[in-house]
CSV table of C-alpha atoms in Angstrom, one decimal:
chain,number,residue,atom,x,y,z
A,1,MET,CA,25.3,96.4,25.3
A,2,LYS,CA,29.2,95.8,26.2
A,3,ARG,CA,28.6,92.4,24.9
A,4,LEU,CA,26.4,93.0,21.8
A,5,LEU,CA,29.4,95.7,20.9
A,6,ALA,CA,31.9,92.9,21.7
A,7,GLU,CA,30.0,90.5,19.3
A,8,CYS,CA,29.8,93.2,16.6
A,9,LEU,CA,33.5,94.3,16.9
A,10,GLY,CA,34.7,90.6,16.4
A,11,THR,CA,32.7,89.7,13.8
A,12,PHE,CA,33.7,92.7,11.8
A,13,MET,CA,37.4,91.7,12.6
A,14,VAL,CA,36.8,88.2,11.5
A,15,VAL,CA,34.5,89.0,8.2
A,16,SER,CA,37.2,91.7,7.4
A,17,VAL,CA,40.0,89.4,7.4
A,18,ILE,CA,38.1,86.8,5.0
A,19,CYS,CA,36.5,89.2,2.7
A,20,GLY,CA,39.7,91.5,2.5
A,21,ILE,CA,41.9,88.9,1.6
A,22,GLY,CA,39.5,88.2,-1.1
A,23,ALA,CA,39.1,91.5,-2.0
A,24,MET,CA,42.8,92.7,-2.2
A,25,THR,CA,44.2,89.6,-3.9
A,26,PRO,CA,43.5,90.3,-8.1
A,27,SER,CA,44.3,86.8,-8.6
A,28,GLY,CA,42.6,84.9,-6.3
A,29,ALA,CA,43.7,84.5,-2.8
A,30,PRO,CA,44.8,80.8,-2.0
A,31,PRO,CA,42.6,78.9,0.4
A,32,TRP,CA,45.5,78.6,2.9
A,33,ALA,CA,45.6,81.8,3.0
A,34,VAL,CA,41.6,82.6,4.0
A,35,ALA,CA,41.6,79.8,6.3
A,36,VAL,CA,44.6,80.4,8.5
A,37,GLY,CA,44.0,84.6,8.1
A,38,SER,CA,40.5,83.6,10.0
A,39,GLY,CA,41.6,81.6,12.1
A,40,PHE,CA,44.3,84.0,13.5
A,41,ALA,CA,41.2,86.7,13.5
A,42,ILE,CA,39.2,84.3,15.9
A,43,PHE,CA,41.8,83.8,17.6
A,44,SER,CA,43.1,87.4,18.5
A,45,MET,CA,39.5,88.4,19.1
A,46,MET,CA,38.6,86.0,21.4
A,47,SER,CA,41.7,86.5,23.3
A,48,ALA,CA,41.0,90.4,23.6
A,49,LEU,CA,37.1,89.8,23.5
A,50,GLY,CA,36.0,86.7,24.7
A,51,HIS,CA,35.8,87.6,28.5
A,52,ILE,CA,33.3,90.4,27.8
A,53,SER,CA,30.9,88.4,25.2
A,54,GLY,CA,32.0,85.0,25.3
A,55,GLY,CA,33.8,85.8,21.9
A,56,HIS,CA,31.3,84.1,19.6
A,57,PHE,CA,31.4,86.3,16.7
A,58,ASN,CA,29.2,83.9,14.9
A,59,PRO,CA,25.4,83.2,14.4
A,60,ALA,CA,25.5,79.3,14.7
A,61,LEU,CA,28.0,79.3,17.6
A,62,THR,CA,25.6,81.4,19.5
A,63,ILE,CA,22.6,79.0,18.8
A,64,GLY,CA,24.7,75.9,19.4
A,65,LEU,CA,25.9,77.3,22.5
A,66,ALA,CA,22.4,78.1,23.5
A,67,THR,CA,21.5,74.8,22.7
A,68,SER,CA,24.4,73.0,25.0
A,69,GLY,CA,23.0,75.1,27.8
A,70,ARG,CA,25.9,77.5,27.7
A,71,HIS,CA,23.9,80.7,26.4
A,72,PRO,CA,21.2,82.1,27.4
A,73,ILE,CA,18.5,81.7,24.6
A,74,THR,CA,17.2,85.0,25.5
A,75,SER,CA,20.1,86.9,24.7
A,76,VAL,CA,20.4,85.1,21.0
A,77,PRO,CA,18.4,87.6,19.0
A,78,GLY,CA,20.7,90.4,20.2
A,79,TYR,CA,23.9,88.4,19.6
A,80,VAL,CA,22.8,87.3,15.8
A,81,PHE,CA,21.8,91.0,15.2
A,82,ALA,CA,24.8,92.4,16.3
A,83,GLN,CA,27.2,89.5,14.4
A,84,ILE,CA,25.4,90.2,11.0
A,85,LEU,CA,25.7,94.3,12.0
A,86,GLY,CA,29.3,93.7,12.5
A,87,ALA,CA,29.6,91.5,9.3
A,88,VAL,CA,28.1,93.7,6.6
A,89,ALA,CA,30.1,96.3,7.8
A,90,ALA,CA,32.8,94.7,7.2
A,91,GLY,CA,32.1,93.4,4.2
A,92,PHE,CA,30.8,96.8,2.6
A,93,THR,CA,34.1,98.3,4.1
A,94,TRP,CA,36.0,96.3,2.0
A,95,PHE,CA,34.1,96.6,-1.2
A,96,VAL,CA,34.9,100.4,-0.9
A,97,ILE,CA,38.7,100.0,-0.1
A,98,ALA,CA,38.9,97.3,-3.0
A,99,SER,CA,37.0,99.3,-5.2
A,100,ALA,CA,39.8,101.9,-5.0
A,101,ARG,CA,42.6,100.1,-6.3
A,102,GLY,CA,43.7,100.7,-9.6
A,103,GLY,CA,42.8,98.3,-12.8
A,104,ALA,CA,39.7,96.9,-10.4
A,105,SER,CA,37.1,95.9,-12.2
A,106,PRO,CA,33.6,94.1,-11.7
A,107,ALA,CA,34.7,90.9,-11.8
A,108,ASP,CA,37.5,91.3,-9.1
A,109,LEU,CA,34.8,92.8,-6.9
A,110,GLY,CA,31.4,90.7,-7.7
A,111,VAL,CA,32.6,87.5,-5.5
A,112,PHE,CA,33.7,88.5,-2.4
A,113,GLY,CA,34.0,84.5,-0.8
A,114,ALA,CA,30.4,84.4,-1.5
A,115,ASN,CA,29.2,80.7,-0.9
A,116,GLY,CA,27.5,78.4,-3.4
A,117,PHE,CA,26.6,75.1,-4.8
A,118,ASP,CA,26.0,73.5,-8.0
A,119,VAL,CA,27.1,75.7,-10.5
A,120,ALA,CA,28.2,78.4,-8.1
A,121,SER,CA,30.4,75.9,-5.9
A,122,PRO,CA,34.2,76.0,-6.3
A,123,GLY,CA,34.0,72.2,-7.1
A,124,HIS,CA,30.5,71.8,-8.5
A,125,ILE,CA,29.0,70.1,-5.7
A,126,ALA,CA,25.5,69.4,-5.3
A,127,VAL,CA,23.2,71.1,-2.7
A,128,GLY,CA,22.7,67.9,-0.8
A,129,ALA,CA,26.2,67.6,-0.1
A,130,VAL,CA,27.3,70.8,0.5
A,131,ALA,CA,24.5,70.9,3.2
A,132,LEU,CA,25.8,67.6,4.7
A,133,ALA,CA,29.2,69.4,4.7
A,134,GLU,CA,28.2,72.6,6.4
A,135,VAL,CA,25.9,70.4,9.2
A,136,LEU,CA,28.9,68.2,9.6
A,137,ALA,CA,31.6,71.0,10.1
A,138,THR,CA,29.6,73.3,12.3
A,139,ALA,CA,28.6,70.3,14.8
A,140,LEU,CA,32.2,70.1,15.2
A,141,LEU,CA,32.8,73.7,15.3
A,142,VAL,CA,30.3,73.7,18.1
A,143,ILE,CA,31.6,70.8,20.4
A,144,VAL,CA,35.1,72.2,20.3
A,145,PHE,CA,33.9,75.9,21.0
A,146,ALA,CA,31.7,74.0,24.0
A,147,GLY,CA,34.6,71.9,25.4
A,148,ALA,CA,37.6,74.5,24.7
A,149,THR,CA,35.2,77.2,26.9
A,150,SER,CA,33.8,74.3,29.5
A,151,ARG,CA,35.3,75.6,33.1
A,152,HIS,CA,37.1,72.2,33.3
A,153,ALA,CA,39.4,73.2,30.0
A,154,ALA,CA,42.3,75.1,30.5
A,155,SER,CA,41.0,78.7,29.5
A,156,ILE,CA,44.0,80.1,28.1
A,157,MET,CA,44.0,77.2,25.4
A,158,ALA,CA,40.1,78.3,24.4
A,159,PRO,CA,41.0,80.7,21.5
A,160,ILE,CA,43.9,78.6,19.9
A,161,ALA,CA,41.2,75.7,20.0
A,162,VAL,CA,38.6,77.5,18.1
A,163,GLY,CA,40.8,79.4,16.0
A,164,SER,CA,42.6,76.5,14.8
A,165,ALA,CA,39.6,74.2,14.6
A,166,PHE,CA,38.0,77.2,12.5
A,167,ALA,CA,40.8,77.2,10.1
A,168,ALA,CA,41.1,73.5,9.3
A,169,LEU,CA,37.5,73.5,8.7
A,170,MET,CA,37.8,76.1,6.2
A,171,LEU,CA,40.2,74.6,4.4
A,172,LEU,CA,37.9,71.5,4.5
A,173,LEU,CA,35.0,73.7,3.1
A,174,LEU,CA,36.7,76.3,0.9
A,175,PRO,CA,36.9,74.0,-2.6
A,176,ILE,CA,33.2,72.6,-1.2
A,177,ASP,CA,31.3,76.0,-1.0
A,178,GLY,CA,33.5,78.9,-0.5
A,179,GLY,CA,33.6,77.9,3.4
A,180,GLY,CA,30.4,79.0,5.1
A,181,LEU,CA,30.5,77.9,8.8
A,182,ASN,CA,29.2,81.3,9.6
A,183,PRO,CA,25.9,82.6,8.2
A,184,ALA,CA,27.0,86.1,9.2
A,185,ARG,CA,29.7,85.9,6.7
A,186,SER,CA,28.0,84.2,4.1
A,187,THR,CA,25.2,87.4,4.7
A,188,ALA,CA,27.9,89.8,3.7
A,189,SER,CA,29.3,88.1,1.3
A,190,ALA,CA,26.1,87.4,-0.4
A,191,LEU,CA,25.1,90.9,-0.2
A,192,LEU,CA,28.1,91.6,-2.5
A,193,GLY,CA,28.4,88.7,-4.4
A,194,GLY,CA,25.5,89.0,-7.1
A,195,GLN,CA,22.0,87.5,-7.5
A,196,LEU,CA,23.1,84.1,-7.8
A,197,ALA,CA,24.9,84.2,-4.3
A,198,VAL,CA,21.4,85.9,-3.1
A,199,ALA,CA,19.2,83.2,-4.1
A,200,GLN,CA,21.4,80.9,-2.6
A,201,LEU,CA,22.1,82.3,1.0
A,202,TRP,CA,19.2,80.2,2.2
A,203,LEU,CA,21.2,77.2,2.9
A,204,PHE,CA,24.1,78.9,4.3
A,205,TRP,CA,21.7,79.6,7.3
A,206,ALA,CA,20.0,76.5,7.4
A,207,ALA,CA,22.5,74.1,7.7
A,208,PRO,CA,25.0,75.9,9.8
A,209,ILE,CA,21.6,76.4,12.0
A,210,VAL,CA,21.0,72.7,11.7
A,211,GLY,CA,24.9,71.6,12.3
A,212,ALA,CA,24.7,74.1,15.3
A,213,ILE,CA,21.6,72.4,17.1
A,214,VAL,CA,23.3,68.9,16.4
A,215,GLY,CA,26.6,69.9,17.9
A,216,GLY,CA,24.8,71.9,21.0
A,217,LEU,CA,23.0,68.7,21.5
A,218,ILE,CA,25.9,66.7,21.7
A,219,ALA,CA,28.0,68.9,23.6
A,220,ARG,CA,25.0,69.0,26.0
A,221,ILE,CA,26.1,65.3,26.7
A,222,VAL,CA,29.9,65.0,25.8
A,223,THR,CA,31.0,68.3,27.9
A,224,PRO,CA,27.7,69.1,30.4
A,225,VAL,CA,27.7,72.6,32.0
A,226,ASP,CA,28.0,71.0,35.3
């Protein structure tokens, strides 16, 4: 239960930063603010809770690490449920807070960093290109996480490496699809982002999971558990 609570709290923090920055910035948050903020959130929560649960805070990472042999497969469903719970709780919390802002309108509150492709993409990027970007980015994130948390690596550097990698990849993805990388976060944003966001949510589960499996298989070769 401690591990699941840690994953729930860590995901709550990460999603709070991503959704909160956008919701509390009437003119729209600059991409660097979301990317840097989410990177610092991951760094902080991995430092605080990583020794309890591993500090995944992301269903894709959990699946990727299970694929790489660094996380028990039997624990994946519980971790994913805890992460979704934390993400959705964070999304709705910041929706309530942002709704109380003076002068707020439904247009201000209806996006919350929702991910999308085609017309819902910031750059109107086609679904195939968005899927490829999410697969590649998630695979790289899993490889970084697996390598940084390996027993052969300096453990003190793991939160810095993972937080920095996430921030860099978010900067890359934000103009493409709003920055996915985390299906739990995408779910929270979609539930608050309207019908189109919900309709397109499937891609932001499918592509990161495929990327996580690819990254996990590569990590198994490059940074073996033993």
